[in-house]
Coordinates of C-alpha atoms in Angstrom, one line a residue:
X502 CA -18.8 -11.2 -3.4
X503 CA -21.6 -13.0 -1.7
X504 CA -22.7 -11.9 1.3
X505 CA -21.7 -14.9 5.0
X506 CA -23.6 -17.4 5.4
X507 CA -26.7 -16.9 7.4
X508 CA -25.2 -18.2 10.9
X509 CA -21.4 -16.6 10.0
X510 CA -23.5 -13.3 8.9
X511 CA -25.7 -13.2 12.1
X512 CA -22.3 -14.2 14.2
X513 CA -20.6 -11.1 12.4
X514 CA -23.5 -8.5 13.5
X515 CA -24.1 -9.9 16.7
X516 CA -20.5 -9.4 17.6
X517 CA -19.6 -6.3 16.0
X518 CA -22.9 -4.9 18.5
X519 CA -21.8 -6.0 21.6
X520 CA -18.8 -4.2 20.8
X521 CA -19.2 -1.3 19.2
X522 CA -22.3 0.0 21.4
X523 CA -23.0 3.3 19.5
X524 CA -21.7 2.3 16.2
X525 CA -24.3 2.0 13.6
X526 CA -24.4 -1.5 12.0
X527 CA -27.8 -1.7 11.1
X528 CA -27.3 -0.4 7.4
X529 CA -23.9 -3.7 6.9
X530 CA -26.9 -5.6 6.2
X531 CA -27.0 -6.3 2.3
X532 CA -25.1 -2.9 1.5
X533 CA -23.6 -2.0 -1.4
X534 CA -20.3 -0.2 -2.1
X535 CA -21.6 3.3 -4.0
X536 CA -20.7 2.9 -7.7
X537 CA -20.9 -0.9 -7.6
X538 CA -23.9 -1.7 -9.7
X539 CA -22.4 0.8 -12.7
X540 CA -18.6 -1.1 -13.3
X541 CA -17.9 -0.8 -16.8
X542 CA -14.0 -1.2 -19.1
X543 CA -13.2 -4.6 -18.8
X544 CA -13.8 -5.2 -14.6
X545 CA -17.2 -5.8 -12.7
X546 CA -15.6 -3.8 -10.1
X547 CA -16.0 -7.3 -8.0
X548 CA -12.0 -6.6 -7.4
X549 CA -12.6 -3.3 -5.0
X550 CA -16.3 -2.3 -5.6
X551 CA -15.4 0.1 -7.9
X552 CA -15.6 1.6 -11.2
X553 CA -12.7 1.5 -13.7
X554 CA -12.0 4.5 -15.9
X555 CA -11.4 4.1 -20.1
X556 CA -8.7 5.4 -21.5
X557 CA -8.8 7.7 -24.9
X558 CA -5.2 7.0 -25.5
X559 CA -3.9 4.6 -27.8
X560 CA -2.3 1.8 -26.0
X561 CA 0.2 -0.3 -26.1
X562 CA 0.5 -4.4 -27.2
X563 CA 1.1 -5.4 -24.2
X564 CA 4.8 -7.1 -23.4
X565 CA 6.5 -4.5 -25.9
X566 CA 8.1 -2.8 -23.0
X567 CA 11.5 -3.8 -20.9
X568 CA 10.9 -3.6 -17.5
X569 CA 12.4 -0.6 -15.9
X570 CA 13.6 -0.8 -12.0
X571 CA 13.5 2.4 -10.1
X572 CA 17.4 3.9 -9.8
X573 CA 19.0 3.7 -5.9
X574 CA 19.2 7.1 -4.5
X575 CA 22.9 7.9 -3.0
X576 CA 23.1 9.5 -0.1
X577 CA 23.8 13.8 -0.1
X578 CA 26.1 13.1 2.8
X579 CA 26.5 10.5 5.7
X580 CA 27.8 10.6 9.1
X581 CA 28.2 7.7 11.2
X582 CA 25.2 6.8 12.1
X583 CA 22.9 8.4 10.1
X584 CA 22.2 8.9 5.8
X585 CA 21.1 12.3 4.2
X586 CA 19.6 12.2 1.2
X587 CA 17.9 15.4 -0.7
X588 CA 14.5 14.5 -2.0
X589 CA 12.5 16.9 -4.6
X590 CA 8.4 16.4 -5.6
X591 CA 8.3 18.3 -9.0
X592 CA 6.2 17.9 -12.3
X593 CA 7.8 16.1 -15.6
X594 CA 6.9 15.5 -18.9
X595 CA 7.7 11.3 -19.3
X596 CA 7.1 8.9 -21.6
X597 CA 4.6 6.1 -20.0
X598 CA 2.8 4.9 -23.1
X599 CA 4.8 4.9 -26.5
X600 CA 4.2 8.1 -28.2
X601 CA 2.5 10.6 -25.8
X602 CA 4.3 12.7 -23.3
X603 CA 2.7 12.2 -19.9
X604 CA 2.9 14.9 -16.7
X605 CA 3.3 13.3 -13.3
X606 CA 4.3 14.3 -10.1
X607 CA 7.3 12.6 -9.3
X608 CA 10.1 12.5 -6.3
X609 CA 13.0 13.9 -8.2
X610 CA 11.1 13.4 -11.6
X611 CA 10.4 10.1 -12.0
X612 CA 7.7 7.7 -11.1
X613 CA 8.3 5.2 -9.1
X614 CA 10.6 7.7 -7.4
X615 CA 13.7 6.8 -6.4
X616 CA 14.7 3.6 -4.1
X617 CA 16.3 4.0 -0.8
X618 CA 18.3 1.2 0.5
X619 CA 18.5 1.5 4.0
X620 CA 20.0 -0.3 7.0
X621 CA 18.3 -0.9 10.2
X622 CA 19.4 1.1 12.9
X623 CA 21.5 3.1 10.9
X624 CA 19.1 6.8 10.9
X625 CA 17.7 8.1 7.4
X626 CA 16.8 11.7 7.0
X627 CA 14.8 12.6 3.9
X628 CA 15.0 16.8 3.4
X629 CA 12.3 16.7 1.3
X630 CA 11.6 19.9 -1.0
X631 CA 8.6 20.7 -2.6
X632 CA 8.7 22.0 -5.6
X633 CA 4.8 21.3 -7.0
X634 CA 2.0 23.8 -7.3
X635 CA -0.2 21.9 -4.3
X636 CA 0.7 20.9 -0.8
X637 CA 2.3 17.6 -0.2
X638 CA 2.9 15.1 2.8
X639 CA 5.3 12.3 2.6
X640 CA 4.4 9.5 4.4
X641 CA 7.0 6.2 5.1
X642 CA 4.4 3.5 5.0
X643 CA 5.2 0.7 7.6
X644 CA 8.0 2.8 9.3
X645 CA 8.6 3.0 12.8
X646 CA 8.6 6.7 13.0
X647 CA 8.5 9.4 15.3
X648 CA 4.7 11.5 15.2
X649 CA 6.4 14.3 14.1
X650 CA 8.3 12.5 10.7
X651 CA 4.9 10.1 10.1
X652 CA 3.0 12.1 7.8
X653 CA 0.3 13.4 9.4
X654 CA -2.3 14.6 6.6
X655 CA -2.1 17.9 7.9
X656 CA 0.8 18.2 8.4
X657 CA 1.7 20.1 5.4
X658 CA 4.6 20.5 3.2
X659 CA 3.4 24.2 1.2
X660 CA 5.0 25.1 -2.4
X661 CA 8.4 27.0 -2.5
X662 CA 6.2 29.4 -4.3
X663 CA 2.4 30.3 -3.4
X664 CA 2.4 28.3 -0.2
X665 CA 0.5 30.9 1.8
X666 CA -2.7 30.5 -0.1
X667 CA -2.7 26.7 1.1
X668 CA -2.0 27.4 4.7
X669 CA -5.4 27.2 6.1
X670 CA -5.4 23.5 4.6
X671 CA -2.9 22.7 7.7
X672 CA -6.1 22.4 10.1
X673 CA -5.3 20.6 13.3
X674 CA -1.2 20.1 11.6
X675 CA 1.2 22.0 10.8
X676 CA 2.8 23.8 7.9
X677 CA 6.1 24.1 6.6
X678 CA 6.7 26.3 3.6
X679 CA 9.0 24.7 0.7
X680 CA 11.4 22.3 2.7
X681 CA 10.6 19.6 5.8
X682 CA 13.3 17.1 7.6
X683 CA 11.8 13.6 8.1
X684 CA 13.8 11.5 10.6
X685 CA 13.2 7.8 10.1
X686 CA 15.8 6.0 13.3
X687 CA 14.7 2.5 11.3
X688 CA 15.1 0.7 14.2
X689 CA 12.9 -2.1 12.9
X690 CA 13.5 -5.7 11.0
X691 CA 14.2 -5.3 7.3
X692 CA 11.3 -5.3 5.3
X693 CA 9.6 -3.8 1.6
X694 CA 8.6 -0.8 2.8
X695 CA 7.6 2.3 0.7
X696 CA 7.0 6.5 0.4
X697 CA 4.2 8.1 -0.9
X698 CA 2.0 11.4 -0.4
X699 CA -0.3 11.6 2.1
X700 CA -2.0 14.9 1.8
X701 CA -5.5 15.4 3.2
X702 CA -8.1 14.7 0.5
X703 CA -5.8 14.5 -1.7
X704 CA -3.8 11.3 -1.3
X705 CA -5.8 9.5 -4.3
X706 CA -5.1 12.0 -7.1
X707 CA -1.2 12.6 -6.0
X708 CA -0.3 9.3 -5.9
X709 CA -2.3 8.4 -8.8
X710 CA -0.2 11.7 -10.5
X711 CA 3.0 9.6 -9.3
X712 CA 4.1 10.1 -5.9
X713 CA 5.2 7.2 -4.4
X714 CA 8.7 5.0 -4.1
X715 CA 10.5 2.3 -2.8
X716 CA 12.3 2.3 0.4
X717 CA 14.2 -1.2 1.4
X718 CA 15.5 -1.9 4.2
X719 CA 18.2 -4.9 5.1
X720 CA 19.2 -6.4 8.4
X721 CA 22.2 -8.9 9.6
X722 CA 19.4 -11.6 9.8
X723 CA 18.1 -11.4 6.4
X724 CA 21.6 -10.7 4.9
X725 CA 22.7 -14.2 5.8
X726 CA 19.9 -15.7 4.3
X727 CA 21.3 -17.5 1.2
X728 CA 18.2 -15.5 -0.6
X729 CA 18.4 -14.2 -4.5
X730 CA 20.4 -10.9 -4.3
X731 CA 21.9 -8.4 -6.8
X732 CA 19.9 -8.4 -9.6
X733 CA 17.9 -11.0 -9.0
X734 CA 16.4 -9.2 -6.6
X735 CA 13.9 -6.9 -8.1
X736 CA 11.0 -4.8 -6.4
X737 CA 7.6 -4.9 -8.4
X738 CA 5.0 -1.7 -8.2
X739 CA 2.3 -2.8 -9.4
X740 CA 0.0 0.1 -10.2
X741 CA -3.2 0.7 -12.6
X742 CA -4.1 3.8 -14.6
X743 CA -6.0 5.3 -17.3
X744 CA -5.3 8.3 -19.7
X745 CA -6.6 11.1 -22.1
X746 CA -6.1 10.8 -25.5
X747 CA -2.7 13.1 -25.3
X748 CA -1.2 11.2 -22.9
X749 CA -2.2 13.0 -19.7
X750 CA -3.2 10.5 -16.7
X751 CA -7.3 10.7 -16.5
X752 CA -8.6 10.6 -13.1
X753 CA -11.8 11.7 -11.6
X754 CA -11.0 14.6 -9.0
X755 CA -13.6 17.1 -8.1
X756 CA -10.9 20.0 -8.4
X757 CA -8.6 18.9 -11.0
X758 CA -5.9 21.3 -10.2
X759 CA -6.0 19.5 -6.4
X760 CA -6.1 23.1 -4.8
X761 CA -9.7 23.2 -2.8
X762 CA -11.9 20.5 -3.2
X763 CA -11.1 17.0 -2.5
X764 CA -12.7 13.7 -3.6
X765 CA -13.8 12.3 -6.7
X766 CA -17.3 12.3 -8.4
X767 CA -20.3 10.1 -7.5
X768 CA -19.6 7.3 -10.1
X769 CA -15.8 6.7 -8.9
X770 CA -16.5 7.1 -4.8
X771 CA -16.2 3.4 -4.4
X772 CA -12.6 3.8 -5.9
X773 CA -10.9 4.7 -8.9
X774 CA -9.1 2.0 -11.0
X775 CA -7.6 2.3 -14.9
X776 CA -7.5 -0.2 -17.5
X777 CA -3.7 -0.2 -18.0
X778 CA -1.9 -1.9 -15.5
X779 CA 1.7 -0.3 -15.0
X780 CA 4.7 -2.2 -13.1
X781 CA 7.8 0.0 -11.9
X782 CA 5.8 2.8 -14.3
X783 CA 5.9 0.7 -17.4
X784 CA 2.3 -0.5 -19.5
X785 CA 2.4 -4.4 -18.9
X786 CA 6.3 -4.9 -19.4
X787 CA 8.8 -7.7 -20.0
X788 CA 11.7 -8.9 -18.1
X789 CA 14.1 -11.4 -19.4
X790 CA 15.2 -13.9 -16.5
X791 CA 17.7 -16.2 -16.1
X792 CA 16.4 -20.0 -15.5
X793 CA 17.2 -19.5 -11.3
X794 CA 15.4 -18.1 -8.7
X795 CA 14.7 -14.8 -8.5
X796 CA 13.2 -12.9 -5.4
X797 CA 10.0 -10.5 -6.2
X798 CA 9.1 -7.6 -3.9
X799 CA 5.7 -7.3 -4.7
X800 CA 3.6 -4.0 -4.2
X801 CA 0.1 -3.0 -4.9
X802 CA 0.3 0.2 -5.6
X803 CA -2.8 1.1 -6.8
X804 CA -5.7 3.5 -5.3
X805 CA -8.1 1.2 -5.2
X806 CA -8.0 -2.5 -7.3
X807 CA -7.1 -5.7 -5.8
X808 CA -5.2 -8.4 -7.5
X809 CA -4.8 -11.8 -7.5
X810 CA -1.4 -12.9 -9.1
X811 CA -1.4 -16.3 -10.8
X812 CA 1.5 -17.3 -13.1
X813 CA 0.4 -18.7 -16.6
X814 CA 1.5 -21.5 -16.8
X815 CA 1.8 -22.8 -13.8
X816 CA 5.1 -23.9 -13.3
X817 CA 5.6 -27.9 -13.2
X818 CA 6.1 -29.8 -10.0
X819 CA 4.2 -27.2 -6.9
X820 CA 3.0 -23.5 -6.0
X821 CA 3.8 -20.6 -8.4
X822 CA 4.7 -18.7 -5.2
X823 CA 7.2 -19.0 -2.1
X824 CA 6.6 -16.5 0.0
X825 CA 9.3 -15.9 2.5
X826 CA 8.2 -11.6 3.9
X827 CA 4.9 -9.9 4.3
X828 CA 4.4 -5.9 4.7
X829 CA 6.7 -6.2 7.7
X830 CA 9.9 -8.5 6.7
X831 CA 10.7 -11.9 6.9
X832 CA 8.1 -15.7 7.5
X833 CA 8.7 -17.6 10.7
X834 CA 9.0 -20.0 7.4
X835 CA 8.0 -20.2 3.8
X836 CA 4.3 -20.3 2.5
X837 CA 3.5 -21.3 -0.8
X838 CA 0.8 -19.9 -2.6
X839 CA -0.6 -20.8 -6.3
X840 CA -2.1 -17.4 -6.3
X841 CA -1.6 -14.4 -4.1
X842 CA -4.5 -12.0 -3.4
X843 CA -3.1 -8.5 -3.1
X844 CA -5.3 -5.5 -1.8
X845 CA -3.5 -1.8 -2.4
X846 CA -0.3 -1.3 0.2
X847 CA 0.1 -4.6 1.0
X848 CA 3.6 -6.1 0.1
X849 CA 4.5 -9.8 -0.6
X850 CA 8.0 -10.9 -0.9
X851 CA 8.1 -13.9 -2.9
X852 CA 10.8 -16.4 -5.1
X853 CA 10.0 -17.6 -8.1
X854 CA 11.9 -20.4 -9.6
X855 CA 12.6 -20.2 -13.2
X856 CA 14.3 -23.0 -13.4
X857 CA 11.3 -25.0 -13.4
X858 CA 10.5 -23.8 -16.8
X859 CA 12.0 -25.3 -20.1
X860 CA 14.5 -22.1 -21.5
X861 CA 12.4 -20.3 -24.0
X862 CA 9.1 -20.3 -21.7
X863 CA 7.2 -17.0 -21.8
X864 CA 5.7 -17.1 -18.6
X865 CA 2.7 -14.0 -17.9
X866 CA 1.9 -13.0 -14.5
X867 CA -1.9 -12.8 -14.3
X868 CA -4.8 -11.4 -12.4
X869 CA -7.6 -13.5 -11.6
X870 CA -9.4 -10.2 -10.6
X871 CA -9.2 -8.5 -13.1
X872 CA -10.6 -9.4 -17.6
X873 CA -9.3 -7.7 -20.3
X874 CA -6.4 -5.6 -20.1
X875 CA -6.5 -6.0 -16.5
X876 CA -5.8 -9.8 -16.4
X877 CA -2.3 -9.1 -17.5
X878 CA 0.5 -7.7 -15.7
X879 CA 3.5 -8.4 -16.8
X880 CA 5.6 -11.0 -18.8
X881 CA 8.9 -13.0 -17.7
X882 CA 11.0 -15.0 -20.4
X883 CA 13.0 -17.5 -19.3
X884 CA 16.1 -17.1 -21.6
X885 CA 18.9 -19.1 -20.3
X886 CA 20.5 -21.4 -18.3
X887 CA 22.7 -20.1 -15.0
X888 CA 24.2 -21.2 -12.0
X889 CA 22.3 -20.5 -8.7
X890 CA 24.0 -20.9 -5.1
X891 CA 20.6 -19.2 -3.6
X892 CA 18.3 -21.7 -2.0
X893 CA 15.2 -21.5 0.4
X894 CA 15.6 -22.4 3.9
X895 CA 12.9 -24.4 5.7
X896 CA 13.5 -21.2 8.8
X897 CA 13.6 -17.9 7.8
X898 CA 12.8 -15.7 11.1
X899 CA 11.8 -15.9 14.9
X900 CA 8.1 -14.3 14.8
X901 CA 7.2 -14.4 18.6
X902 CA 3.0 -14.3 18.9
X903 CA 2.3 -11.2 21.2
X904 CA 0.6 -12.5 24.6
X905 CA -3.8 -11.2 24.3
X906 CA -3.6 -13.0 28.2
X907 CA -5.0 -9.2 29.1
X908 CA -5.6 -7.4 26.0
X909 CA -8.2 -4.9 25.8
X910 CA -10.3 -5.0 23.0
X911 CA -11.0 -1.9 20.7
X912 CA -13.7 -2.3 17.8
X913 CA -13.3 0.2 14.7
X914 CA -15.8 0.0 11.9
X915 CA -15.6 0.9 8.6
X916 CA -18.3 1.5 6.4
X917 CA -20.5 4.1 4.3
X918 CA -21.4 6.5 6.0
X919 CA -22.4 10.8 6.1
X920 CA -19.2 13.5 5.5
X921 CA -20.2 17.1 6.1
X922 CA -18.8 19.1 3.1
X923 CA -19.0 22.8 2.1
X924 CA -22.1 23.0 4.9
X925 CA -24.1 19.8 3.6
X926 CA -24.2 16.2 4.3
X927 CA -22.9 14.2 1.5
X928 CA -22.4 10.0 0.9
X929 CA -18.4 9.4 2.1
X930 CA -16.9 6.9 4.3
X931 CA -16.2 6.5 7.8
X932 CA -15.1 5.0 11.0
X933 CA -16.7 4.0 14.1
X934 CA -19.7 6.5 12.3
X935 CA -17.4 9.7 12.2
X936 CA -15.9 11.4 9.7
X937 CA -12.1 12.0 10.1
X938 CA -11.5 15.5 12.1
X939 CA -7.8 16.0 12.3
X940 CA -8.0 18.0 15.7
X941 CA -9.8 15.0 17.4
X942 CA -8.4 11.9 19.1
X943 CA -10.3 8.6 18.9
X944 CA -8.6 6.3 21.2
X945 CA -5.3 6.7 23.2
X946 CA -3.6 3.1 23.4
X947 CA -0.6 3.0 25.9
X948 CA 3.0 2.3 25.0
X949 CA 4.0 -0.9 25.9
X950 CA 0.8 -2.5 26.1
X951 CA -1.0 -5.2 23.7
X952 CA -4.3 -4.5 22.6
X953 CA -6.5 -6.4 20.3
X954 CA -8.4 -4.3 17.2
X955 CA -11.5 -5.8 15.7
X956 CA -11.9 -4.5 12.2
X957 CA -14.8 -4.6 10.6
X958 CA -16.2 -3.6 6.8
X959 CA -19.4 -3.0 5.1
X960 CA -17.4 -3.6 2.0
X961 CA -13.7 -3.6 0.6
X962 CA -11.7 -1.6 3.3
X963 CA -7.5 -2.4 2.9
X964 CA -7.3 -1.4 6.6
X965 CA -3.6 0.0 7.2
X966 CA -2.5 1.1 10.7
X967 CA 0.4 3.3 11.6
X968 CA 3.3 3.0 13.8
X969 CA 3.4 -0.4 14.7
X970 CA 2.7 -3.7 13.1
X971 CA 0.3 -6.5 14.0
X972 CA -0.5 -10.0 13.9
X973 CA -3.9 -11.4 12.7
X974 CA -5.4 -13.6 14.3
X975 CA -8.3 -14.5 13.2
X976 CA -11.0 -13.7 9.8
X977 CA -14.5 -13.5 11.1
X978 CA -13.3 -15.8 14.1
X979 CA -12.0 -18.8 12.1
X980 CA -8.8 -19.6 10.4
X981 CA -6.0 -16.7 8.8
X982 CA -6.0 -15.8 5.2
X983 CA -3.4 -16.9 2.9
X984 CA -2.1 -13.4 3.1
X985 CA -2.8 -13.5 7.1
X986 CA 0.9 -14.4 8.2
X987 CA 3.7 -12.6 10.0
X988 CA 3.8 -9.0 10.8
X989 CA 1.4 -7.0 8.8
X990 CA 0.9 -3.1 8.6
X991 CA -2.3 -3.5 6.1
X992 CA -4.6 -6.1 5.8
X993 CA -7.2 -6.6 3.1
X994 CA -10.6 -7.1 4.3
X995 CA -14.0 -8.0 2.5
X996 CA -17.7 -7.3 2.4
X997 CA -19.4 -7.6 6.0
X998 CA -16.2 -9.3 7.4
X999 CA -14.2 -8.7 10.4
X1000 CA -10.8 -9.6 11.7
X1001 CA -8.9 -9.1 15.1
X1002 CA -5.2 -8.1 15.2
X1003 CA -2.9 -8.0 18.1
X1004 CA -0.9 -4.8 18.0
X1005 CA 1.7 -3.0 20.4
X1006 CA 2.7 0.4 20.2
X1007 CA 6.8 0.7 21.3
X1008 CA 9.3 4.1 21.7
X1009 CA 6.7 6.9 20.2
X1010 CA 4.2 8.8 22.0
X1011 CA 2.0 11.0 19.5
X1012 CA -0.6 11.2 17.1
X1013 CA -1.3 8.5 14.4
X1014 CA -3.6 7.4 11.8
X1015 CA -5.3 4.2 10.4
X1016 CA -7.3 4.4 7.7
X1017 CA -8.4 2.5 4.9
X1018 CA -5.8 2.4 2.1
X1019 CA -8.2 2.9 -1.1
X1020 CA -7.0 6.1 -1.8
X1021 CA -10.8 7.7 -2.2
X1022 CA -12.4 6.3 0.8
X1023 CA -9.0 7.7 2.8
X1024 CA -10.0 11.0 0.8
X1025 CA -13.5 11.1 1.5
X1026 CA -12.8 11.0 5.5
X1027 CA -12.2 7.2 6.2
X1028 CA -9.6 7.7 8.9
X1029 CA -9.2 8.0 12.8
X1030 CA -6.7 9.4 14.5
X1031 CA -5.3 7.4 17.8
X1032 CA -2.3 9.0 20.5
X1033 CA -0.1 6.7 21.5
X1034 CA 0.5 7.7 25.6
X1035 CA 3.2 7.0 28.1

């Protein structure tokens, strides 16, 4: 990307100093992501900075593959207000790519784990096992959750067998050996939301290895939407990956058996990406559609790539896209998009309408990010002609602005930046110029109370926050991006750019995170830890 202009550029850094006082800004100027100059296997990295790994495998034509959709978890047992359900991390041999056996880590065996359709207000409580060979956290990204059930990163969940040797790892958390109850009250709008690990320094490599799932969750409001429903309502986990030649995923951890040493090498720090894009775990399926609308829940799942989804062809008459949710639930009203830039946890909900297309039309969802393998994602085919009583109403949800009348203002910024490792200083990422500590407390916003957080990069930073969601409202102080509207929990952010939210923390006092959701800058320390107080 090219750096602002010279008078939105001087703005930027002008700002960003009379805000952030001690915060170093003096190397934003001109800097380059680590590993951007060397991008190789069909991407220039432009997508996330990065560096995308090759994989030995043989690999599939692409569109050969039905689209699988993760199975919906029943409940263990349910009370009257609240759902049980038994949750297990364990390794399995799967087939990902047609041949080859591949080994992930998957929740209950299977990656995407398994979906959980929840109802808000009505309690969920995961009792999560752990049945790997490494620690684990499980983390309900965009929940409304109490500290203790948010997935701290050190707040560890040990193996059934060998935990001890891990429990120093719990540094400023706690440890729990085999088993851990996380409470999730849900008393939030319905939105895409979705699991995954969220282990200290080793978040990148375990989701990468297949830890991460869907959980949905449905409200009165949205249920009397005249929305696509049933099976015409499908989540999407979009997710990239490489592999060895016998199958096994290739990624490019320091300590390959994730037991010590966290992070990847020098060439990858920027973030890791593959050259085989997966949806729902499957190498650039098919779906056959009916010619109606169908609603897409769109997740980038990936560690570190962006995408931006374009349909090819463009369906006649208007926009590829409707979007009618963001990360947290429903539009005030629809927004139509001809593409739809998507950085790693964000979630769109969108319809597509099929029935624009003659029957027979193959129709290929792209990425205008990405070249060679990693333009394609996916392929629908439009193969007959049905009936459709869902329809797209002009208002979809109340979205009430939060008042900034008397909002303080908190700067965080998020650049390169010094980690101490193993006794040495060594190129990482940070925050505000610090390193993430787990035992320390960077700010302590007050329940109840709006506040407005400027976030600012040096380069591609998906900035998630915990907790709470927030509204943008504004890029660099000018206008929202296309991806800008309704209540967010992550929101992608380029090189030397800055954007203010308005958030509010409600109901839970504790300790909380945000971070920046590629997977290896959160691994190599860029996080901050903020208390919520009474």
């Amino acid at each position: 990307m090219t750096e602002l202009p010279g008078p939105e550029r001087r703005r930027f850094l002008r700002t960003m100093a009379a805000l952030t006082g001690a915060v170093a800004l003096g190397t934003t100027a001109g800097c380059k992501s680590p590993g951007s100059d060397a991008a190789t296997a069909g991407t220039t990295g432009a997508e996330f900075g990065g560096r995308t790994l090759t994989s030995a495998a043989a690999l599939p034509k692409p569109f050969t593959t039905p689209l699988p959709v993760p199975p919906v978890k029943r409940p263990s047992r349910s009370t009257a207000d609240t759902d049980f359900y038994d949750l297990t991390a364990r390794e399995a041999s799967v087939e990902i790519l047609p041949g080859p056996r591949t080994t992930i880590m998957g929740y209950d065996g299977i990656f995407p784990g398994p979906t959980i359709a929840a109802r808000r207000g009505r309690g969920t409580v995961l009792r999560y096992r752990n049945q790997l060979a490494v620690p684990t956290v499980v983390h309900l990204h965009g929940g409304h959750t109490p500290p203790e059930s948010d997935g701290f990163p050190t707040d560890l969940v040990l193996p059934v067998t060998g935990g001890a040797a891990f429990a120093a790892q719990a540094v400023g958390g706690t440890a729990s050996t085999g088993t851990r109850d996380y409470t999730y009250p849900l008393d939030q709008r319905a939105a895409t939301l979705w699991y995954h690990d969220h282990r200290m320094g080793f978040t990148g490599p375990q989701v990468w290895r297949g830890l991460a799932g869907f959980m949905l969750v449905s409200d009165d409001e949205e249920e009397a939407l005249p929305l696509p429903r049933g099976d015409r309502d499908i989540p999407l986990m979009i997710a990239d990956r490489a592999f060895d030649a016998d199958g096994a995923f290739r990624y490019p951890a320091m300590d390959p058996d994730l037991k010590s040493m966290p992070g990847v090498d020098a060439d990858h720090m920027a973030g890791a990406a593959g050259d085989v894009i997966l949806v729902n775990g499957a190498p650039w399926p098919e779906l056959e559609v009916d010619a109606v609308r169908h609603r897409f829940r769109l997740l980038n799942a990936s560690n570190a790539r962006r995408y931006e989804l374009a349909l090819d062809p463009v369906p006649p008459g208007g926009p590829s896209f409707t979007q009618i949710g963001s990360d947290q639930g429903l539009l005030a009203a629809p927004v139509r998009h001809n593409t739809l830039p998507i950085a790693p946890a964000e979630r769109f909900d969108v319809i597509v309408d099929f029935s624009r297309y003659p029957v027979g039309t193959r129709v290929t969802l792209t990425n205008r990010a990405g070249s060679g393998g990693t333009s394609r994602v996916m392929r629908f085919v439009v193969a007959r002609k049905a009936t459709d009583d869902s329809r797209i109403p002009a208002q979809l949800s109340t979205v009430e602005a939060l008042s900034t009348k008397s909002a303080t203002t908190r700067p965080w910024m998020f650049r390169k930046g010094k980690v101490a490792t193993m006794g040495t200083d060594a190129a990482g990422w940070v925050v505000n110029g610090r390193a993430f500590d787990p035992r320390r407390v960077d700010a302590s916003p007050r329940l109840g109370e709006v506040e407005i957080w400027r976030l600012a990069t040096d380069a591609y930073h998906p900035v998630h926050i915990h907790l709470s969601p927030f509204q943008v409202l504004s890029r660099n102080g000018g206008p929202l991006g296309p991806g800008d509207h309704g209540w967010k929990d992550t929101i992608d952010l380029r090189p030397k750019q800055y954007a203010d939210v308005a958030i509010r923390f409600d109901d839970h006092a504790g300790r909380y995170l945000l971070h920046c959701h590629n997977l290896e800058h959160e691994d190599m320390a860029m996080m901050a830890t903020f208390q919520t107080t009474r």
